[in-house]
Amino acid sequence: MIITKRKIEIGNIQKWEKSSKANEKRQAQKERIREAYKNGTTVEVIPAKAEQKSDNMRRLRVAAYCRVSTDEDAQASSYELQLQHYREMIMNNPDWELVDIYADEGISGTSTKKRANFLRMIDDCYAGKVDMIITKSVSRFARNTLDCLDNVRKLKALDPPVGVFFETEGFNTAESKNEFTLGIMSLVAQGESEQKSASIRWSIIQRFKKGIPIIPTQCLLGYDKDKFGNLFIIPEEAEAVKYIFACYLDGLNAREIANALTESHVPTAKNNAVWSSSAVLSILRNEKYCGDVLMQKTYTVDCFTHKAVKNTGQVPQYRLRDHHPAIVPRDDWLLVQEQLKHRRHSSQKKEVPIEKKFYVHRVKGGLLRGFAIINPKWDNREVALFLQKIKK
């Protein structure tokens, strides 16, 4: 196929007229801008509705949030200092109105779940009671980047928005649109928290390795600590511990022991009037009553959830034998541990099938615990079969 070359004849055109008009239009726009700046035209500004509302507000409703992570003496002064500082700061500003000082003492900042007053403050913001929050720093507000950004965004999205002023960083979320800066500061705070947690964990492990246990006695029935941190026996409480071990060796189960203690008006370690079977079992399994200390029986998963889980071999444990005076003889304690294993397994077999037609029921507690009940409807052959099965 032969392609014929076409000729184009549209006159003597050097530039497209449309392109020329666009250039003229751009030049005209530039000229209008120059004229506007040159003449200084007066324009009346009508503020946005949100701004009008803000201008009409007589005083800004301000709340302060304070937090220290531990209840140590050194932190106690910091906590009180924050309280007084922000109370004075807000009260002395004539344009501000104090809503409340929200404060959490001895609470970690890696999660907001356990910070009751922080959550109360957020609820008040949602209820429209707060216009601005003041806090010392990003690390006081949250050491978890996700929590920090999530709460700041939600507060900023309220109508009217609630800003957070971080005093140390001089950063107000209501004024600044630079979320990147807040994200960086939150990451730094979270990194500090992770580093601090790792440092504390390392220190605790080194103590364990050197045989320096950490033994809180607030909930440890029978023992207390002297000024040097040494355990000593409280005779009255030790009697309750001995009673529990003796009852269990007599054949009573944890529920029966708990009921007996409750009926006898013996208080628990926390001074509660009612005993539970789990509290009794916890005492029976506690190695401290035979003089030993087993360290790292639980471990914390991470510094954000603070979830403590039972250590079943995930991390090393450390044992100190004959660390302190025993309340229960070691032989008795070991015998109880054996019975705890045996009774636990036997309790799972509530009914032992012998034949498809009938079952054997065992006595669950008391002096006859472990004995089997023979159904009076059984005939001699069935009784003989039962005895034969039991012997096996």
Short mmCIF file of C-alpha atoms in Angstrom, two decimals:
data_model
loop_
_atom_site.label_atom_id
_atom_site.label_comp_id
_atom_site.label_asym_id
_atom_site.label_seq_id
_atom_site.Cartn_x
_atom_site.Cartn_y
_atom_site.Cartn_z
CA MET A 1 0.00 0.00 0.00
CA ILE A 2 1.29 3.42 -0.98
CA ILE A 3 0.77 6.19 1.61
CA THR A 4 0.38 9.64 0.07
CA LYS A 5 1.98 12.42 2.09
CA ARG A 6 -0.70 14.97 2.98
CA LYS A 7 -0.16 18.69 2.69
CA ILE A 8 -1.43 21.12 5.31
CA GLU A 9 -2.42 24.64 4.35
CA ILE A 10 -3.83 26.84 7.18
CA GLY A 11 -2.30 30.12 6.31
CA ASN A 12 0.77 31.92 7.58
CA ILE A 13 0.41 31.30 11.35
CA GLN A 14 3.43 31.75 13.62
CA LYS A 15 1.61 31.29 17.02
CA TRP A 16 -1.72 29.86 18.11
CA GLU A 17 -4.19 32.54 19.04
CA LYS A 18 -5.41 30.48 22.05
CA SER A 19 -1.91 30.29 23.47
CA SER A 20 -1.47 34.00 23.04
CA LYS A 21 -4.71 34.72 24.93
CA ALA A 22 -3.62 32.48 27.84
CA ASN A 23 -0.41 34.41 28.13
CA GLU A 24 -2.32 37.68 28.11
CA LYS A 25 -4.61 36.30 30.83
CA ARG A 26 -1.65 35.39 33.09
CA GLN A 27 -0.17 38.82 32.60
CA ALA A 28 -3.52 40.40 33.46
CA GLN A 29 -3.73 38.38 36.70
CA LYS A 30 -0.27 39.48 37.73
CA GLU A 31 -1.22 43.05 37.04
CA ARG A 32 -4.34 42.75 39.25
CA ILE A 33 -2.22 41.44 42.13
CA ARG A 34 0.25 44.31 41.71
CA GLU A 35 -2.61 46.83 41.68
CA ALA A 36 -4.18 45.24 44.80
CA TYR A 37 -0.96 45.56 46.81
CA LYS A 38 -0.29 49.02 45.34
CA ASN A 39 -3.71 50.46 46.12
CA GLY A 40 -4.10 48.75 49.56
CA THR A 41 -7.79 47.87 49.15
CA THR A 42 -9.65 47.66 52.47
CA VAL A 43 -11.44 44.34 52.97
CA GLU A 44 -13.74 43.55 55.86
CA VAL A 45 -12.86 40.20 57.46
CA ILE A 46 -15.78 38.14 58.73
CA PRO A 47 -14.32 35.60 61.20
CA ALA A 48 -15.33 31.94 61.10
CA LYS A 49 -18.11 30.83 63.45
CA ALA A 50 -15.68 28.88 65.64
CA GLU A 51 -13.51 31.98 66.05
CA GLN A 52 -16.53 34.14 66.89
CA LYS A 53 -17.53 31.65 69.57
CA SER A 54 -14.02 31.65 71.01
CA ASP A 55 -13.90 35.45 71.09
CA ASN A 56 -17.21 35.61 72.92
CA MET A 57 -16.07 33.22 75.64
CA ARG A 58 -15.39 35.13 78.80
CA ARG A 59 -12.78 32.80 80.29
CA LEU A 60 -10.98 29.71 79.03
CA ARG A 61 -11.82 26.61 81.03
CA VAL A 62 -8.46 25.02 81.82
CA ALA A 63 -7.59 21.67 83.40
CA ALA A 64 -4.18 20.39 84.43
CA TYR A 65 -2.92 16.82 84.31
CA CYS A 66 -0.14 15.67 86.64
CA ARG A 67 1.46 12.23 86.97
CA VAL A 68 4.44 10.55 88.61
CA SER A 69 5.22 6.94 87.83
CA THR A 70 6.18 5.63 91.28
CA ASP A 71 5.16 6.38 94.85
CA GLU A 72 8.72 6.76 96.10
CA ASP A 73 9.58 9.71 98.35
CA ALA A 74 11.59 11.48 95.65
CA GLN A 75 8.63 11.29 93.29
CA ALA A 76 6.18 12.41 95.96
CA SER A 77 7.69 15.88 96.04
CA SER A 78 7.57 16.09 92.23
CA TYR A 79 3.90 15.09 92.32
CA GLU A 80 2.99 17.75 94.88
CA LEU A 81 5.09 20.33 93.05
CA GLN A 82 3.14 19.73 89.84
CA LEU A 83 -0.17 20.02 91.69
CA GLN A 84 0.67 23.31 93.35
CA HIS A 85 2.39 24.78 90.28
CA TYR A 86 -0.56 24.26 87.95
CA ARG A 87 -3.13 25.30 90.51
CA GLU A 88 -1.29 28.58 91.01
CA MET A 89 -0.61 29.01 87.29
CA ILE A 90 -4.28 28.68 86.33
CA MET A 91 -5.71 30.60 89.28
CA ASN A 92 -3.39 33.57 88.63
CA ASN A 93 -4.44 33.93 85.00
CA PRO A 94 -7.51 36.20 84.81
CA ASP A 95 -8.48 34.76 81.43
CA TRP A 96 -8.52 31.19 82.71
CA GLU A 97 -10.96 29.30 84.85
CA LEU A 98 -9.75 26.22 86.76
CA VAL A 99 -11.82 23.12 85.97
CA ASP A 100 -9.87 20.63 88.05
CA ILE A 101 -6.40 19.22 88.70
CA TYR A 102 -6.40 15.64 87.44
CA ALA A 103 -3.56 13.66 88.96
CA ASP A 104 -2.39 10.03 88.96
CA GLU A 105 0.25 9.12 91.51
CA GLY A 106 2.37 5.96 91.26
CA ILE A 107 0.89 5.03 87.89
CA SER A 108 2.92 4.20 84.79
CA GLY A 109 2.35 6.31 81.70
CA THR A 110 2.85 3.54 79.16
CA SER A 111 -0.85 2.81 79.12
CA THR A 112 -3.89 4.95 79.88
CA LYS A 113 -6.05 2.01 81.02
CA LYS A 114 -5.07 2.19 84.70
CA ARG A 115 -4.90 5.99 84.94
CA ALA A 116 -8.28 6.65 86.50
CA ASN A 117 -7.96 10.43 86.68
CA PHE A 118 -6.64 10.69 83.14
CA LEU A 119 -9.70 8.83 81.90
CA ARG A 120 -11.93 11.03 84.07
CA MET A 121 -10.34 14.11 82.49
CA ILE A 122 -10.95 12.79 78.96
CA ASP A 123 -14.58 12.08 79.88
CA ASP A 124 -14.96 15.67 81.12
CA CYS A 125 -13.52 16.91 77.82
CA TYR A 126 -16.11 14.88 75.92
CA ALA A 127 -18.78 16.32 78.23
CA GLY A 128 -17.75 19.85 77.16
CA LYS A 129 -16.34 20.91 80.53
CA VAL A 130 -12.77 21.63 79.36
CA ASP A 131 -11.30 23.96 76.71
CA MET A 132 -7.60 23.32 77.29
CA ILE A 133 -5.38 20.86 79.17
CA ILE A 134 -2.02 21.82 80.61
CA THR A 135 0.58 19.19 81.42
CA LYS A 136 4.27 19.25 82.24
CA SER A 137 5.55 17.34 79.20
CA VAL A 138 4.66 14.74 76.58
CA SER A 139 6.07 12.00 78.82
CA ARG A 140 3.66 13.02 81.63
CA PHE A 141 0.71 12.89 79.24
CA ALA A 142 1.62 9.53 77.67
CA ARG A 143 4.67 7.35 77.15
CA ASN A 144 2.88 5.41 74.48
CA THR A 145 3.00 7.07 71.05
CA LEU A 146 -0.25 5.52 69.90
CA ASP A 147 -2.17 6.60 73.03
CA CYS A 148 -0.75 10.13 72.87
CA LEU A 149 -1.59 10.77 69.23
CA ASP A 150 -4.96 9.04 69.51
CA ASN A 151 -6.09 11.16 72.47
CA VAL A 152 -4.75 14.41 71.02
CA ARG A 153 -6.54 13.79 67.72
CA LYS A 154 -9.83 12.94 69.44
CA LEU A 155 -9.65 16.04 71.66
CA LYS A 156 -8.82 18.21 68.67
CA ALA A 157 -11.80 16.82 66.75
CA LEU A 158 -14.29 17.85 69.45
CA ASP A 159 -16.58 20.84 68.93
CA PRO A 160 -15.19 23.10 70.26
CA PRO A 161 -11.75 21.45 70.07
CA VAL A 162 -9.76 20.83 73.25
CA GLY A 163 -6.08 21.68 73.00
CA VAL A 164 -3.23 20.17 75.03
CA PHE A 165 -0.41 22.47 76.10
CA PHE A 166 2.87 20.70 76.89
CA GLU A 167 4.67 23.23 79.06
CA THR A 168 8.24 21.91 78.81
CA GLU A 169 8.14 21.58 75.03
CA GLY A 170 6.09 24.82 74.62
CA PHE A 171 3.77 22.99 72.24
CA ASN A 172 0.01 23.61 72.01
CA THR A 173 -1.92 21.15 69.90
CA ALA A 174 -4.75 23.66 69.43
CA GLU A 175 -2.44 26.14 67.71
CA SER A 176 0.03 23.94 65.90
CA LYS A 177 -0.87 21.77 62.94
CA ASN A 178 2.47 20.01 62.95
CA GLU A 179 1.53 16.54 64.13
CA PHE A 180 4.91 15.27 62.98
CA THR A 181 6.58 17.18 65.82
CA LEU A 182 4.20 15.70 68.37
CA GLY A 183 4.80 12.22 66.93
CA ILE A 184 8.57 12.63 67.32
CA MET A 185 8.17 13.83 70.92
CA SER A 186 5.89 10.90 71.69
CA LEU A 187 8.39 8.46 70.22
CA VAL A 188 11.13 9.94 72.37
CA ALA A 189 8.94 9.59 75.47
CA GLN A 190 8.11 5.99 74.57
CA GLY A 191 11.78 5.23 74.00
CA GLU A 192 12.64 6.63 77.42
CA SER A 193 9.98 4.42 78.96
CA GLU A 194 11.27 1.29 77.23
CA GLN A 195 14.82 2.09 78.27
CA LYS A 196 13.79 2.72 81.86
CA SER A 197 11.81 -0.52 81.98
CA ALA A 198 14.76 -2.50 80.60
CA SER A 199 17.06 -0.89 83.16
CA ILE A 200 14.76 -1.79 86.06
CA ARG A 201 14.38 -5.36 84.79
CA TRP A 202 18.16 -5.74 84.51
CA SER A 203 18.61 -4.43 88.05
CA ILE A 204 16.05 -6.88 89.45
CA ILE A 205 17.65 -9.87 87.70
CA GLN A 206 21.08 -8.90 89.04
CA ARG A 207 19.59 -8.80 92.56
CA PHE A 208 18.11 -12.27 92.08
CA LYS A 209 21.42 -13.66 90.84
CA LYS A 210 23.16 -12.34 93.95
CA GLY A 211 20.51 -13.77 96.28
CA ILE A 212 18.83 -10.46 97.13
CA PRO A 213 15.11 -11.21 96.87
CA ILE A 214 12.28 -8.71 96.73
CA ILE A 215 9.61 -9.87 99.20
CA PRO A 216 6.55 -7.69 99.70
CA THR A 217 4.84 -8.65 102.97
CA GLN A 218 1.58 -6.70 102.69
CA CYS A 219 -0.24 -9.84 101.57
CA LEU A 220 2.08 -12.43 103.14
CA LEU A 221 0.29 -13.93 106.14
CA GLY A 222 2.64 -14.86 108.99
CA TYR A 223 5.63 -12.65 108.16
CA ASP A 224 6.72 -9.03 108.32
CA LYS A 225 10.04 -7.24 107.69
CA ASP A 226 12.30 -5.38 110.11
CA LYS A 227 14.09 -2.13 109.28
CA PHE A 228 16.89 -4.08 107.61
CA GLY A 229 14.47 -5.91 105.32
CA ASN A 230 14.77 -9.26 107.14
CA LEU A 231 11.69 -11.44 107.52
CA PHE A 232 10.44 -12.27 111.00
CA ILE A 233 7.47 -14.35 112.13
CA ILE A 234 4.28 -12.80 113.51
CA PRO A 235 3.12 -15.49 116.00
CA GLU A 236 -0.64 -14.83 115.72
CA GLU A 237 -0.65 -14.93 111.93
CA ALA A 238 1.69 -17.94 111.92
CA GLU A 239 -0.94 -19.90 113.90
CA ALA A 240 -3.42 -19.40 111.07
CA VAL A 241 -0.83 -20.64 108.58
CA LYS A 242 -0.09 -23.74 110.68
CA TYR A 243 -3.82 -24.38 110.99
CA ILE A 244 -4.24 -24.33 107.19
CA PHE A 245 -1.41 -26.81 106.60
CA ALA A 246 -2.58 -29.10 109.42
CA CYS A 247 -6.17 -29.16 108.14
CA TYR A 248 -5.03 -30.03 104.65
CA LEU A 249 -2.87 -32.88 105.91
CA ASP A 250 -5.93 -34.10 107.87
CA GLY A 251 -7.79 -34.48 104.59
CA LEU A 252 -9.84 -31.28 104.34
CA ASN A 253 -9.87 -29.53 100.98
CA ALA A 254 -9.24 -25.84 100.33
CA ARG A 255 -12.95 -24.96 100.30
CA GLU A 256 -13.56 -26.64 103.66
CA ILE A 257 -10.54 -24.90 105.20
CA ALA A 258 -11.69 -21.53 103.83
CA ASN A 259 -15.16 -22.04 105.30
CA ALA A 260 -13.69 -23.02 108.66
CA LEU A 261 -11.51 -19.90 108.77
CA THR A 262 -14.42 -17.68 107.81
CA GLU A 263 -16.70 -19.23 110.44
CA SER A 264 -13.96 -18.77 113.05
CA HIS A 265 -13.70 -15.05 112.14
CA VAL A 266 -10.02 -15.33 111.22
CA PRO A 267 -9.17 -12.36 108.93
CA THR A 268 -7.30 -12.87 105.66
CA ALA A 269 -3.90 -11.25 104.99
CA LYS A 270 -5.79 -8.25 103.56
CA ASN A 271 -8.09 -8.19 106.60
CA ASN A 272 -11.06 -9.47 104.65
CA ALA A 273 -13.66 -11.40 106.62
CA VAL A 274 -14.32 -14.08 103.99
CA TRP A 275 -11.75 -16.62 102.89
CA SER A 276 -11.68 -18.12 99.40
CA SER A 277 -10.33 -21.52 98.40
CA SER A 278 -7.83 -19.79 96.08
CA ALA A 279 -6.41 -17.85 99.05
CA VAL A 280 -5.95 -21.11 100.96
CA LEU A 281 -4.30 -22.79 97.98
CA SER A 282 -1.98 -19.82 97.53
CA ILE A 283 -0.76 -20.26 101.11
CA LEU A 284 -0.38 -24.03 100.73
CA ARG A 285 1.78 -23.56 97.61
CA ASN A 286 3.92 -20.73 98.98
CA GLU A 287 7.49 -21.94 99.53
CA LYS A 288 8.22 -19.12 101.98
CA TYR A 289 6.43 -21.03 104.74
CA CYS A 290 9.20 -23.67 104.74
CA GLY A 291 11.92 -20.98 104.74
CA ASP A 292 12.71 -20.82 101.00
CA VAL A 293 12.34 -18.03 98.47
CA LEU A 294 11.66 -18.72 94.79
CA MET A 295 12.33 -15.62 92.70
CA GLN A 296 10.77 -14.68 89.35
CA LYS A 297 7.69 -16.87 89.72
CA THR A 298 6.01 -14.40 87.38
CA TYR A 299 7.36 -12.05 84.73
CA THR A 300 6.06 -8.98 82.94
CA VAL A 301 5.35 -9.40 79.24
CA ASP A 302 6.16 -5.79 78.26
CA CYS A 303 6.22 -2.29 79.67
CA PHE A 304 3.00 -1.24 77.89
CA THR A 305 0.47 -3.80 79.06
CA HIS A 306 2.26 -4.48 82.39
CA LYS A 307 0.70 -7.92 82.20
CA ALA A 308 2.33 -10.34 84.65
CA VAL A 309 2.13 -14.00 83.66
CA LYS A 310 3.13 -17.17 85.49
CA ASN A 311 6.66 -18.25 84.72
CA THR A 312 6.41 -21.83 83.54
CA GLY A 313 9.94 -21.92 82.16
CA GLN A 314 9.94 -18.96 79.80
CA VAL A 315 12.60 -17.16 81.91
CA PRO A 316 15.00 -18.46 84.62
CA GLN A 317 13.96 -18.77 88.26
CA TYR A 318 16.20 -18.37 91.29
CA ARG A 319 15.78 -20.27 94.58
CA LEU A 320 17.17 -19.45 98.03
CA ARG A 321 16.94 -22.32 100.54
CA ASP A 322 16.61 -21.67 104.29
CA HIS A 323 16.54 -17.94 103.69
CA HIS A 324 14.42 -17.11 106.74
CA PRO A 325 12.71 -18.85 109.73
CA ALA A 326 10.15 -21.44 108.62
CA ILE A 327 6.57 -21.56 109.92
CA VAL A 328 5.88 -25.05 108.58
CA PRO A 329 8.40 -27.94 108.76
CA ARG A 330 9.91 -28.68 105.37
CA ASP A 331 8.72 -32.31 105.41
CA ASP A 332 5.12 -31.18 105.98
CA TRP A 333 5.39 -28.59 103.21
CA LEU A 334 6.74 -31.17 100.76
CA LEU A 335 3.99 -33.63 101.76
CA VAL A 336 1.36 -30.98 101.09
CA GLN A 337 2.85 -30.31 97.62
CA GLU A 338 2.58 -34.02 96.81
CA GLN A 339 -1.03 -34.14 97.99
CA LEU A 340 -1.86 -31.02 96.01
CA LYS A 341 -0.77 -32.84 92.84
CA HIS A 342 -2.54 -36.08 93.78
CA ARG A 343 -5.81 -34.51 94.88
CA ARG A 344 -5.89 -32.30 91.82
CA HIS A 345 -5.68 -35.31 89.54
CA SER A 346 -8.11 -37.38 91.60
CA SER A 347 -10.62 -34.53 91.70
CA GLN A 348 -10.81 -34.63 87.91
CA LYS A 349 -12.18 -38.16 88.16
CA LYS A 350 -15.45 -37.44 89.85
CA GLU A 351 -17.12 -40.49 88.36
CA VAL A 352 -15.31 -43.69 87.48
CA PRO A 353 -17.14 -45.73 84.89
CA ILE A 354 -17.09 -49.47 85.57
CA GLU A 355 -19.88 -50.60 83.30
CA LYS A 356 -22.08 -48.65 80.99
CA LYS A 357 -25.03 -49.10 83.36
CA PHE A 358 -23.60 -47.51 86.51
CA TYR A 359 -20.89 -45.18 87.94
CA VAL A 360 -18.93 -45.04 91.19
CA HIS A 361 -19.14 -41.86 93.27
CA ARG A 362 -16.29 -40.92 95.61
CA VAL A 363 -16.50 -38.95 98.87
CA LYS A 364 -15.19 -35.45 98.14
CA GLY A 365 -14.20 -34.22 101.62
CA GLY A 366 -13.99 -34.94 105.33
CA LEU A 367 -12.46 -37.92 107.10
CA LEU A 368 -13.95 -40.33 104.51
CA ARG A 369 -12.46 -38.40 101.60
CA GLY A 370 -11.42 -40.75 98.79
CA PHE A 371 -13.78 -43.61 99.82
CA ALA A 372 -16.24 -44.87 97.22
CA ILE A 373 -20.01 -45.13 97.64
CA ILE A 374 -21.54 -48.52 96.74
CA ASN A 375 -24.94 -48.30 95.18
CA PRO A 376 -27.38 -50.35 97.31
CA LYS A 377 -29.16 -51.43 94.13
CA TRP A 378 -26.15 -53.36 92.96
CA ASP A 379 -26.33 -57.16 93.24
CA ASN A 380 -23.53 -59.38 94.50
CA ARG A 381 -22.10 -59.81 91.03
CA GLU A 382 -21.89 -56.05 90.48
CA VAL A 383 -20.34 -55.48 93.91
CA ALA A 384 -17.75 -58.16 93.16
CA LEU A 385 -17.04 -56.52 89.79
CA PHE A 386 -16.66 -53.17 91.50
CA LEU A 387 -14.17 -54.53 94.06
CA GLN A 388 -12.26 -56.21 91.28
CA LYS A 389 -11.99 -52.96 89.35
CA ILE A 390 -10.94 -50.99 92.42
CA LYS A 391 -8.07 -53.42 93.16
CA LYS A 392 -6.69 -52.77 89.69
#
